[in-house]
Tab-separated table of C-alpha atoms in Angstrom:
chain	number	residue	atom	x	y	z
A	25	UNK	CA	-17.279	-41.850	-66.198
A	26	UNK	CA	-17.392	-42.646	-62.548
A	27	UNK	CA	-19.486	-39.323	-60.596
A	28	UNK	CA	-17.316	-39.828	-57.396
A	29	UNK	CA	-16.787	-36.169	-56.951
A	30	UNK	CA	-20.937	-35.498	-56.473
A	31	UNK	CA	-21.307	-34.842	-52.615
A	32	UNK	CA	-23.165	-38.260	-51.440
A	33	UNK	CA	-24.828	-38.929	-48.079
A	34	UNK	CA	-25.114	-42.954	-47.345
A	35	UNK	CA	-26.114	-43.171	-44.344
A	36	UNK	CA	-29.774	-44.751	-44.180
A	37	UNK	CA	-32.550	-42.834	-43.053
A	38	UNK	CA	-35.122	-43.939	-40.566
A	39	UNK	CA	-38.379	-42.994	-42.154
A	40	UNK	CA	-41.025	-44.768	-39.503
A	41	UNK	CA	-43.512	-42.570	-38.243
A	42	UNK	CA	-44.221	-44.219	-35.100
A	43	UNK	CA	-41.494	-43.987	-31.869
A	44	UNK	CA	-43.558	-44.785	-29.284
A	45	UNK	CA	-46.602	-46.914	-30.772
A	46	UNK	CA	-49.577	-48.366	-28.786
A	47	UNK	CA	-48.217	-51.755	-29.400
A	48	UNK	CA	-48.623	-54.247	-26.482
A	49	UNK	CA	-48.110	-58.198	-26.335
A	50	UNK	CA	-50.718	-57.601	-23.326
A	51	UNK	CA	-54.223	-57.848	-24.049
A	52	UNK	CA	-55.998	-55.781	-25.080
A	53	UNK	CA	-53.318	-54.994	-27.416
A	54	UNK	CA	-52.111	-55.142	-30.545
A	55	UNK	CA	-49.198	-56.882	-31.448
A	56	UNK	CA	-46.599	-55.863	-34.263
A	57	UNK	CA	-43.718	-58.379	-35.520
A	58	UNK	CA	-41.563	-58.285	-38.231
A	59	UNK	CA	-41.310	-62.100	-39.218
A	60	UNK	CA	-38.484	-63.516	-41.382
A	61	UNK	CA	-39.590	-63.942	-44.950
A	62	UNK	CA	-39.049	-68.142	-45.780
A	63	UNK	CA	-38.662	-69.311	-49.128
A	64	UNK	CA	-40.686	-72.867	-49.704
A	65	UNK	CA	-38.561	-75.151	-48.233
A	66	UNK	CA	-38.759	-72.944	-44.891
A	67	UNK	CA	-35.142	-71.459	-45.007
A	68	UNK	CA	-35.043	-67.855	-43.825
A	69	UNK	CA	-33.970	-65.173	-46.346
A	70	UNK	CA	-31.191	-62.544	-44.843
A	71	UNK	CA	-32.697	-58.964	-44.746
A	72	UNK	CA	-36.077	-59.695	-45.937
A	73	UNK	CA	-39.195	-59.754	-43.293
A	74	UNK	CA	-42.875	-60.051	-43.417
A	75	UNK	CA	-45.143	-57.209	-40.977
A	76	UNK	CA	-47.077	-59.460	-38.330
A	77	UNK	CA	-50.016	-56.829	-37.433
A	78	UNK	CA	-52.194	-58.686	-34.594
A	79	UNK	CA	-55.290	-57.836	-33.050
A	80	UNK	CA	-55.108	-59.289	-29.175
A	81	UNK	CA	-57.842	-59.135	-27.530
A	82	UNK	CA	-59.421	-62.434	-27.766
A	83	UNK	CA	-62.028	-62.025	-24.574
A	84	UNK	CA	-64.115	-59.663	-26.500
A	85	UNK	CA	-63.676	-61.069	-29.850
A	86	UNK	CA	-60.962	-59.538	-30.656
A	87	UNK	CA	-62.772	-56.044	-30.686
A	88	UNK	CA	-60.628	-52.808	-31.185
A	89	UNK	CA	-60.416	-50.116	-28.640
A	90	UNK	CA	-59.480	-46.972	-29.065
A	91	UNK	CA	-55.728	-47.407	-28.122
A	92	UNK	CA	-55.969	-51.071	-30.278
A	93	UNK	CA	-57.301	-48.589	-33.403
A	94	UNK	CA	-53.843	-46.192	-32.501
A	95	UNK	CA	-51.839	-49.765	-32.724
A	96	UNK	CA	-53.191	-50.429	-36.247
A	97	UNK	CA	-52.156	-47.264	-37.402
A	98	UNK	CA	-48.840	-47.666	-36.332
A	99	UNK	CA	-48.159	-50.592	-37.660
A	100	UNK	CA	-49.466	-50.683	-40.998
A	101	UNK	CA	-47.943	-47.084	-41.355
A	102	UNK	CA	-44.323	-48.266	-40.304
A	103	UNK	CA	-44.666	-51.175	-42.127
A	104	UNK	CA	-45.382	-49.022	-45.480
A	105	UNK	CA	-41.884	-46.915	-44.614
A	106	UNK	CA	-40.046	-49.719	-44.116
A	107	UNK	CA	-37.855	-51.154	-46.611
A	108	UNK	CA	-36.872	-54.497	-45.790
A	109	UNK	CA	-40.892	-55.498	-45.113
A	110	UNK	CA	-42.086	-57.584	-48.196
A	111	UNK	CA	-46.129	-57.908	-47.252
A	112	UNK	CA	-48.224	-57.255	-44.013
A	113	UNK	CA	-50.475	-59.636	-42.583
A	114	UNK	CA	-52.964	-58.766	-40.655
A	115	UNK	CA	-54.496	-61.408	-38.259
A	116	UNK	CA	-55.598	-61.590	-34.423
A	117	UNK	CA	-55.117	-64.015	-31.262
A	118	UNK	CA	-56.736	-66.818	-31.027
A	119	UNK	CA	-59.579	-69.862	-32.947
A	120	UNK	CA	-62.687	-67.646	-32.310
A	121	UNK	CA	-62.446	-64.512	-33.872
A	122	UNK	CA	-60.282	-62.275	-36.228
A	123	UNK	CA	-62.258	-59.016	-35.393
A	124	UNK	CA	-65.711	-58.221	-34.171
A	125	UNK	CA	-65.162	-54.625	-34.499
A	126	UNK	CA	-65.576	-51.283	-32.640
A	127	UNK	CA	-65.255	-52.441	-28.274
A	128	UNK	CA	-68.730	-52.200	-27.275
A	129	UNK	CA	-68.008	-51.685	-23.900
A	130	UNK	CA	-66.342	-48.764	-24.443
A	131	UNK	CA	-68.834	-47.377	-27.088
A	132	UNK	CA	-71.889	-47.980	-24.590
A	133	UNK	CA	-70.152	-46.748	-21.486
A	134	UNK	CA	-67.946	-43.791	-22.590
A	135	UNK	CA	-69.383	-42.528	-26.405
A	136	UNK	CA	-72.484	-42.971	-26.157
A	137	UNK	CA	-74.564	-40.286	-25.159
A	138	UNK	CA	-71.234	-38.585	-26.310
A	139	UNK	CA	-71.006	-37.580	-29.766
A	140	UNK	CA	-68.371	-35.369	-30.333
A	141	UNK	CA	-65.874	-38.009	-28.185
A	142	UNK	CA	-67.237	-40.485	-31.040
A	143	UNK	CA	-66.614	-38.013	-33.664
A	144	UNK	CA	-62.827	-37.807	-32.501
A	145	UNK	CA	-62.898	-41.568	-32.366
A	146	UNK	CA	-64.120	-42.173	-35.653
A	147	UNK	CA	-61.426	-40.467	-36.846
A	148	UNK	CA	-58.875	-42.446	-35.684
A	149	UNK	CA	-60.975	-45.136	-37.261
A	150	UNK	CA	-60.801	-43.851	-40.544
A	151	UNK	CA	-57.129	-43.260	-40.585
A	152	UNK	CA	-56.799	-46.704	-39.542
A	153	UNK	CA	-58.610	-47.606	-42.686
A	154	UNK	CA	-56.440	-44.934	-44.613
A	155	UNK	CA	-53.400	-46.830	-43.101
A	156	UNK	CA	-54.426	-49.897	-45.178
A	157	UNK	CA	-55.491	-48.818	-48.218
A	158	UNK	CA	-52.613	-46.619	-48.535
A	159	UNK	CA	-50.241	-49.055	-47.274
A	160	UNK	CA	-47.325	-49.506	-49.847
A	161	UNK	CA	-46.705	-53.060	-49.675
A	162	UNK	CA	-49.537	-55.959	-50.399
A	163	UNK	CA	-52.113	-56.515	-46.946
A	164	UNK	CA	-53.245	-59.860	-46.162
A	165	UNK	CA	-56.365	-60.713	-44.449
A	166	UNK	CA	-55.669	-64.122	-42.060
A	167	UNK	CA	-58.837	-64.357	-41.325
A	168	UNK	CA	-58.626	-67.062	-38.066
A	169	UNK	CA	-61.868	-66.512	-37.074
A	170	UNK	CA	-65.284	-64.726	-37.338
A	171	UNK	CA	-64.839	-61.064	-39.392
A	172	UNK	CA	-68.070	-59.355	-38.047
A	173	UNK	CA	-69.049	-55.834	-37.938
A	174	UNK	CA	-66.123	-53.096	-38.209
A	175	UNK	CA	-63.960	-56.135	-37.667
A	176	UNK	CA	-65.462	-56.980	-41.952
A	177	UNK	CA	-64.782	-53.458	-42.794
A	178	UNK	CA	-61.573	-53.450	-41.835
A	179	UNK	CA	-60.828	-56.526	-43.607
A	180	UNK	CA	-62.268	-55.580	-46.688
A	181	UNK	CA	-60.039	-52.664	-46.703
A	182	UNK	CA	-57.312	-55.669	-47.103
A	183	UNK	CA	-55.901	-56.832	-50.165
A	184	UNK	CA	-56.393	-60.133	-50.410
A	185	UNK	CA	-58.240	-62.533	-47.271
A	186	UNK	CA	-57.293	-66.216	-46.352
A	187	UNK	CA	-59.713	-67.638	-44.142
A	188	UNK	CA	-60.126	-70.303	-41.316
A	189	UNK	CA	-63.184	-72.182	-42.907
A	190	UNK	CA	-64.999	-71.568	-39.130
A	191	UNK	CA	-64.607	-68.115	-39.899
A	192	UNK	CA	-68.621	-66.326	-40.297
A	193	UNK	CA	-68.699	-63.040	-42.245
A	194	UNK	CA	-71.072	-59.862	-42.225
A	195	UNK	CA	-72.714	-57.038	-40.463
A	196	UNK	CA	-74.213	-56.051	-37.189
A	197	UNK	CA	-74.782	-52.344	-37.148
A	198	UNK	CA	-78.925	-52.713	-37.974
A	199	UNK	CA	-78.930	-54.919	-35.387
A	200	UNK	CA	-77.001	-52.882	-32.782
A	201	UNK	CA	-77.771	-49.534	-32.906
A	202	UNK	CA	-75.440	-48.458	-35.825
A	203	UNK	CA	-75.023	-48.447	-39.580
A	204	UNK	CA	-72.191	-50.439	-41.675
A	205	UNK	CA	-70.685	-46.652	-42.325
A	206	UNK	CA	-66.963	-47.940	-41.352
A	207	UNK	CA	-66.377	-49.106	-44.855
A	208	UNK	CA	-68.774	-52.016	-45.435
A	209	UNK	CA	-71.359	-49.922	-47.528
A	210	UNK	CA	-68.398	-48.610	-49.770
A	211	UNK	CA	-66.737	-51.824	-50.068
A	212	UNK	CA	-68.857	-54.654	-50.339
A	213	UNK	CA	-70.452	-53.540	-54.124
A	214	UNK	CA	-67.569	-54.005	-55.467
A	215	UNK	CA	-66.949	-57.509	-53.837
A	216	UNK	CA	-70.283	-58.449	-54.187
A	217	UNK	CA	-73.673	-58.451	-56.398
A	218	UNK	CA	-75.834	-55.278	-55.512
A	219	UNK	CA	-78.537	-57.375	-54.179
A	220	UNK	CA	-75.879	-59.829	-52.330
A	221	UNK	CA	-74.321	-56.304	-50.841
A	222	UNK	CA	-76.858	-54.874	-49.980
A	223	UNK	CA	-78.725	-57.689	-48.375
A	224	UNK	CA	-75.005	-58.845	-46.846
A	225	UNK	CA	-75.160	-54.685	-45.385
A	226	UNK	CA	-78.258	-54.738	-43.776
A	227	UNK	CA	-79.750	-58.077	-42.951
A	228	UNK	CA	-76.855	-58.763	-40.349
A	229	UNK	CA	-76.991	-62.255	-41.174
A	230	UNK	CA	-74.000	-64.411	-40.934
A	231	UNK	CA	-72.341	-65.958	-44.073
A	232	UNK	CA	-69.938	-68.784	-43.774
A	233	UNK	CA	-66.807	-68.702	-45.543
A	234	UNK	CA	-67.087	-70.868	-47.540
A	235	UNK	CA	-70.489	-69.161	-49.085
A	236	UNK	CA	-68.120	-65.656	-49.383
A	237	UNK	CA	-65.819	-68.148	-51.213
A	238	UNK	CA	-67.958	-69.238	-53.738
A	239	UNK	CA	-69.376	-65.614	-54.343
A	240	UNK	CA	-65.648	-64.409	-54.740
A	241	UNK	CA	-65.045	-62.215	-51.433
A	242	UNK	CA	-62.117	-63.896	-50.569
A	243	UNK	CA	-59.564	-65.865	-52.114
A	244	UNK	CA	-59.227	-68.709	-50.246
A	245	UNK	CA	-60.605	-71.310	-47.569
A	246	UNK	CA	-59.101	-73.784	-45.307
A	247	UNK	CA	-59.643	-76.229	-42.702
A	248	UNK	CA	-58.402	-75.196	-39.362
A	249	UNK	CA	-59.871	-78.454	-37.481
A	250	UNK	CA	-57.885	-81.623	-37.318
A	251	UNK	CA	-59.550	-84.541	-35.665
A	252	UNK	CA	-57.395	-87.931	-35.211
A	253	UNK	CA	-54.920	-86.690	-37.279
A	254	UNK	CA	-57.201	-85.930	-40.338
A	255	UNK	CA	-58.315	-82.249	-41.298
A	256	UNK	CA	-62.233	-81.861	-41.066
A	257	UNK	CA	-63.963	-79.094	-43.026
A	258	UNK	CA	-66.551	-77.152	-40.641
A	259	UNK	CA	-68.685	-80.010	-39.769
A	260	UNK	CA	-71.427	-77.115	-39.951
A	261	UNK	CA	-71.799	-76.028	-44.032
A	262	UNK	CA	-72.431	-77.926	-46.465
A	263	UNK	CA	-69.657	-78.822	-48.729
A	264	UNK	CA	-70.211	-82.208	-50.381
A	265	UNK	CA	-73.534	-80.342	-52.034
A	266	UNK	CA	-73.870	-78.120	-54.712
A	267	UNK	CA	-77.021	-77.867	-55.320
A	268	UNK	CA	-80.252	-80.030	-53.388
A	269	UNK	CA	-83.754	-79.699	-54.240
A	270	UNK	CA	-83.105	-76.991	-57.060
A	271	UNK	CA	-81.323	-74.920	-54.610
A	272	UNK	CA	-77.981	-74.013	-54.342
A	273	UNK	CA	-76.951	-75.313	-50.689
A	274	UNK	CA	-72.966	-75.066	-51.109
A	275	UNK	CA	-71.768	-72.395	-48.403
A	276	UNK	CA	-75.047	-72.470	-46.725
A	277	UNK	CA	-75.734	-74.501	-42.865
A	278	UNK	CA	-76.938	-77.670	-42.652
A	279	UNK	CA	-79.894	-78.301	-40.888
A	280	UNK	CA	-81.804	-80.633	-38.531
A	281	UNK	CA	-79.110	-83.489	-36.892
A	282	UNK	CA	-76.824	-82.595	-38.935
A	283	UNK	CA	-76.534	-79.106	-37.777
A	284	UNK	CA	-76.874	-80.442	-34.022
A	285	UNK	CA	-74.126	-82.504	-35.215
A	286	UNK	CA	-72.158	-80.030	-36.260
A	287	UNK	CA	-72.232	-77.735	-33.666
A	288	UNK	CA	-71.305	-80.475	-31.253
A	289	UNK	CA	-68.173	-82.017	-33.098
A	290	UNK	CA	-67.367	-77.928	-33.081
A	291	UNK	CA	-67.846	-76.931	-29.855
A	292	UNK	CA	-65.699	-80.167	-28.772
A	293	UNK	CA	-62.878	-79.296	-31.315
A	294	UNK	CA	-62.579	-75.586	-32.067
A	295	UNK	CA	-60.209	-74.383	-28.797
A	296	UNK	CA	-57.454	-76.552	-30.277
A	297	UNK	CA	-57.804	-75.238	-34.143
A	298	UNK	CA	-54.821	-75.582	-35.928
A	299	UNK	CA	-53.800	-73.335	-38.426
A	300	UNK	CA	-51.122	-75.050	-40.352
A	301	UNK	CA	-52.951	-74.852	-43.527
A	302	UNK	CA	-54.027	-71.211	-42.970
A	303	UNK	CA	-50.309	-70.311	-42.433
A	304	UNK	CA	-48.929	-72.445	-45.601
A	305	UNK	CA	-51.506	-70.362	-47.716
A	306	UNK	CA	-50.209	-67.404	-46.450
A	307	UNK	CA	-46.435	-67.950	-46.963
A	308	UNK	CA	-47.634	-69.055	-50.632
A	309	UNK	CA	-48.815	-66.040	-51.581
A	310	UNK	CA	-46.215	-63.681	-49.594
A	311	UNK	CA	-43.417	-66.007	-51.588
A	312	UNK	CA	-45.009	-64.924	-54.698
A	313	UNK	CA	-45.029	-61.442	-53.968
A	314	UNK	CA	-41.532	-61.708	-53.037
A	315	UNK	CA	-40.049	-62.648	-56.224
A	316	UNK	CA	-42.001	-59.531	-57.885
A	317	UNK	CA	-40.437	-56.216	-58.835
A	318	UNK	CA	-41.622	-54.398	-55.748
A	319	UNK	CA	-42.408	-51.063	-57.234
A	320	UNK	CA	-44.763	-52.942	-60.075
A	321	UNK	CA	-46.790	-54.924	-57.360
A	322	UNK	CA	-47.486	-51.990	-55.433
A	323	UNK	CA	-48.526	-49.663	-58.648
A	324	UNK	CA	-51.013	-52.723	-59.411
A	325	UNK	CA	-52.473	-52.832	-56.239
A	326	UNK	CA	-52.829	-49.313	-55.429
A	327	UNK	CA	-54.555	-49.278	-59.045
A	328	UNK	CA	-56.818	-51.808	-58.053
A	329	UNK	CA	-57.416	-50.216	-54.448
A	330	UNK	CA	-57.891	-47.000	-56.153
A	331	UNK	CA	-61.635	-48.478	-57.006
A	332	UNK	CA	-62.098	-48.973	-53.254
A	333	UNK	CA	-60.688	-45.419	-51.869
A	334	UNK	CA	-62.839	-43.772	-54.833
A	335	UNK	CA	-66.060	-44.163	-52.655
A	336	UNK	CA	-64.394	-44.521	-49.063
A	337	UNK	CA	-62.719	-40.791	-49.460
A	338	UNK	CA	-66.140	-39.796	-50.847
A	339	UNK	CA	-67.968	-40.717	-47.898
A	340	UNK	CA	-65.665	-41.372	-44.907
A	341	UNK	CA	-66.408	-37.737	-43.737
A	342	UNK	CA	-69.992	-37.710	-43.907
A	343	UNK	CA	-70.138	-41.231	-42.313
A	344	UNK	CA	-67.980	-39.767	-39.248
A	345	UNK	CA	-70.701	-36.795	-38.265
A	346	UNK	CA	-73.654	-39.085	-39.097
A	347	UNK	CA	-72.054	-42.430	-36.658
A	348	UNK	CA	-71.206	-39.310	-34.353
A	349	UNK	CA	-74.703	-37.639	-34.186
A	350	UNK	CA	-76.154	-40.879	-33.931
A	351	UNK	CA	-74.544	-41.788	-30.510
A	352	UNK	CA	-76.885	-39.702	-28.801
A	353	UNK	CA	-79.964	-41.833	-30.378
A	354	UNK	CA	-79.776	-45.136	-31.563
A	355	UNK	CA	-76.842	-45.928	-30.921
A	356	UNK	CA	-76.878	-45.783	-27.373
A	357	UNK	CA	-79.847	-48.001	-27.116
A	358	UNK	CA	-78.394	-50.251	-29.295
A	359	UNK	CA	-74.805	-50.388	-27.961
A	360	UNK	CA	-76.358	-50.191	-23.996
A	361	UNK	CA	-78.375	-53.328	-24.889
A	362	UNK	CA	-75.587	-55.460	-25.925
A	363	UNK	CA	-73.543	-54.189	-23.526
A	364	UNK	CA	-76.292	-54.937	-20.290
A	365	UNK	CA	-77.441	-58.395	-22.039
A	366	UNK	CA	-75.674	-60.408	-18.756
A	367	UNK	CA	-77.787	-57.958	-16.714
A	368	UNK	CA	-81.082	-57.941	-19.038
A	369	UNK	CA	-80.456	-61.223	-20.893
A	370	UNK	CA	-81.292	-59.743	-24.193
A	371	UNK	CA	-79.060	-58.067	-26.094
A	372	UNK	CA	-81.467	-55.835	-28.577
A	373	UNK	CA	-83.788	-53.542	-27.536
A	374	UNK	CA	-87.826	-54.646	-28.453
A	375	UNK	CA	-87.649	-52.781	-32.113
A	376	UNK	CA	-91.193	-53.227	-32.161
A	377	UNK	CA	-92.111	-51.130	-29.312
A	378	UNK	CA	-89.384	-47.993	-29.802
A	379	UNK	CA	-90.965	-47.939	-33.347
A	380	UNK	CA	-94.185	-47.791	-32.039
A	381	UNK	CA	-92.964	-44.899	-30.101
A	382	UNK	CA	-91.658	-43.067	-33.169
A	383	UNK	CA	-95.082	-43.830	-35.058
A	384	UNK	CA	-96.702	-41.412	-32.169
A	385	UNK	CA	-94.315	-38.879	-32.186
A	386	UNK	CA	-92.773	-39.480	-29.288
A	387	UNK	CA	-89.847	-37.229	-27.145
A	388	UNK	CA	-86.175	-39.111	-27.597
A	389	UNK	CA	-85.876	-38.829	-23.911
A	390	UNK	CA	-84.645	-41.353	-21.466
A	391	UNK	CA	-88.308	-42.352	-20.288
A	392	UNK	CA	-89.155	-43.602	-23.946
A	393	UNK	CA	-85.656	-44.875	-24.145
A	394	UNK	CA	-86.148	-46.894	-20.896
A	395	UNK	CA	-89.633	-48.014	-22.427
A	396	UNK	CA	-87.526	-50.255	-25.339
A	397	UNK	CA	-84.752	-51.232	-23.180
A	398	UNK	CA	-84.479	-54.577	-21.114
A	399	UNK	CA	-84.684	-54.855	-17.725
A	400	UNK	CA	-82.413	-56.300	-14.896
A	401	UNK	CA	-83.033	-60.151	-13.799
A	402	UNK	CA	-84.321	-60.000	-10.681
């Protein structure tokens, strides 16, 4: 029997979050599209759309600021609440870089020395990373360029990552005055060996795609470069070689010419990247997802994620007072170095010198802090 006489109201709700998001098409920005979802032959299907989420500023790498950070959140958590979106991609501007993470112009000039600004900041980081993990449709990682620093953490808060086979991957906290607190240290064990993590975490050595590839990091790599009409793999790693001399080479640069080589057929190439492949790989997998039951693809990978959030929600806290605190130390040598390098031309501090300063016991004050920092070019 029909239940017509049961009071009904059918008139849709709105449930987005967000009216008035930090979304911009101007950089720095971030950009947020709903894209029609295509079946394989490239016809449009009525109703159905896939979240665009764009980082946009490509001068700096692609690097977040704080009102970029607000963007994120807005998108990914409209995109959740929002029923006709099938899977969110998230991707920036340009053949260089997906994401170098935190603006280091604005960390040097406004949070450092700062640290409960940078404590308020790091917030709004870690919703943004909340945002993704709890996102209820599948996130993909289009990974057009390098994935460096917060700009990895963030994308290893993703699903699933597609990459440009230019793209470089790892950490640069050590390095810079900061520790790989955003996510990176929670993440990467379960992605990676413990050795290969924590070496990956702290070395801030660049790996090349297709070496994150082979040790199962991401699902897939592509060629973005197309010379005379042929696609070229990145005429940098070796990929003909498995193994040479007893060692495995495959993911690893080539050296000597051909490295000289490589950087030169690059350098000549890489502004006109194409990403054909990268975007076929994409649709692939969003197709897929598509002709799921929705509400069993996103139990599955919230049950997966769950592995991930287990350690992020255990530390995420305690990572936000310690990256805070530390802007008043390390950080702001490390971030004012990179930050001066066109003044200085160095962009580290001498490490050897500030930790001979430690060794004697010395005052954190801005006289030993001047003692490890560069100097202006005459």
């Amino acid at each position: 029997m029909a239940l017509e006489w049961m009071p009904r109201d059918n008139e849709a709700k709105d449930h987005s979050l967000h009216r008035n998001p930090y979304w911009s098409n101007e950089a720095p920005g971030v950009i947020f599209e709903k894209k029609p979802l295509t079946d394989p032959a490239g016809k449009e299907v009525k109703g159905l759309y896939v979240a665009w989420i764009t980082l946009n500023n490509p001068k700096q790498f692609n690097s977040y600021t704080t009102d970029m950070v607000k963007g994120v959140i807005a998108g990914f958590e409209n995109a959740s609440l929002d029923r006709s979106v099938i899977a969110v991609v998230f991707t920036a501007v340009g053949p260089y870089a997906f994401c170098t993470g935190g603006n280091t112009k604005e960390y040097s000039e406004y949070y450092s020395k700062r640290p409960d600004e940078y404590g308020q900041y790091m917030e709004l980081f870690n919703h943004m990373v909340d945002a993704i993990l709890g996102c209820h449709k599948p996130v993909i990682c289009r990974v057009n360029g390098m994935r460096v620093a917060g700009g990895q953490e963030i994308g290893l808060a993703c699903d699933l990552a597609i990459s440009s086979d230019l793209a470089i991957f790892g950490q640069a906290g050590p390095k810079h005055g900061s520790s790989p607190a955003g996510g990176s240290s929670d993440f990467l064990p379960w992605f990676l060996t413990m050795e290969d993590a924590m070496y990956n975490c702290v070395s801030c050595e660049m790996w090349s795609a297709y070496k994150m590839k082979m040790k199962g990091m991401i699902s897939k790599v592509v060629p973005v470069l197309k010379i005379d009409g042929q696609w070229v793999r990145n005429p940098m790693i070796e990929t003909d070689n498995y193994i040479k001399d007893g060692e495995i080479v495959y993911g690893e640069y080539k050296t000597g010419d051909a490295l000289a080589e490589g950087k030169a057929l690059l350098k000549q190439h890489q502004a006109n990247a194409d990403f054909e492949l990268l975007d076929k790989e994409v649709d692939k997998i969003v197709w897929r997802f598509a002709n799921l039951f929705p509400a069993c693809l996103v139990k599955s990978i919230e049950d997966v994620r769950q592995k991930k959030k287990f350690f992020w929600d255990t530390m995420k806290n305690d990572h936000r007072h310690w990256l805070a605190a530390n802007m008043s130390g390390e950080a702001f040598l490390g971030f004012g170095a990179f930050n001066t390098k066109k003044i200085t031309g160095q962009d580290t501090i001498d490490f050897l010198k500030f930790r001979q300063n430690v060794a004697d016991a010395r005052d954190w004050d801005m006289e030993m802090f001047a003692e490890v920092m560069g100097k202006p070019k005459e």
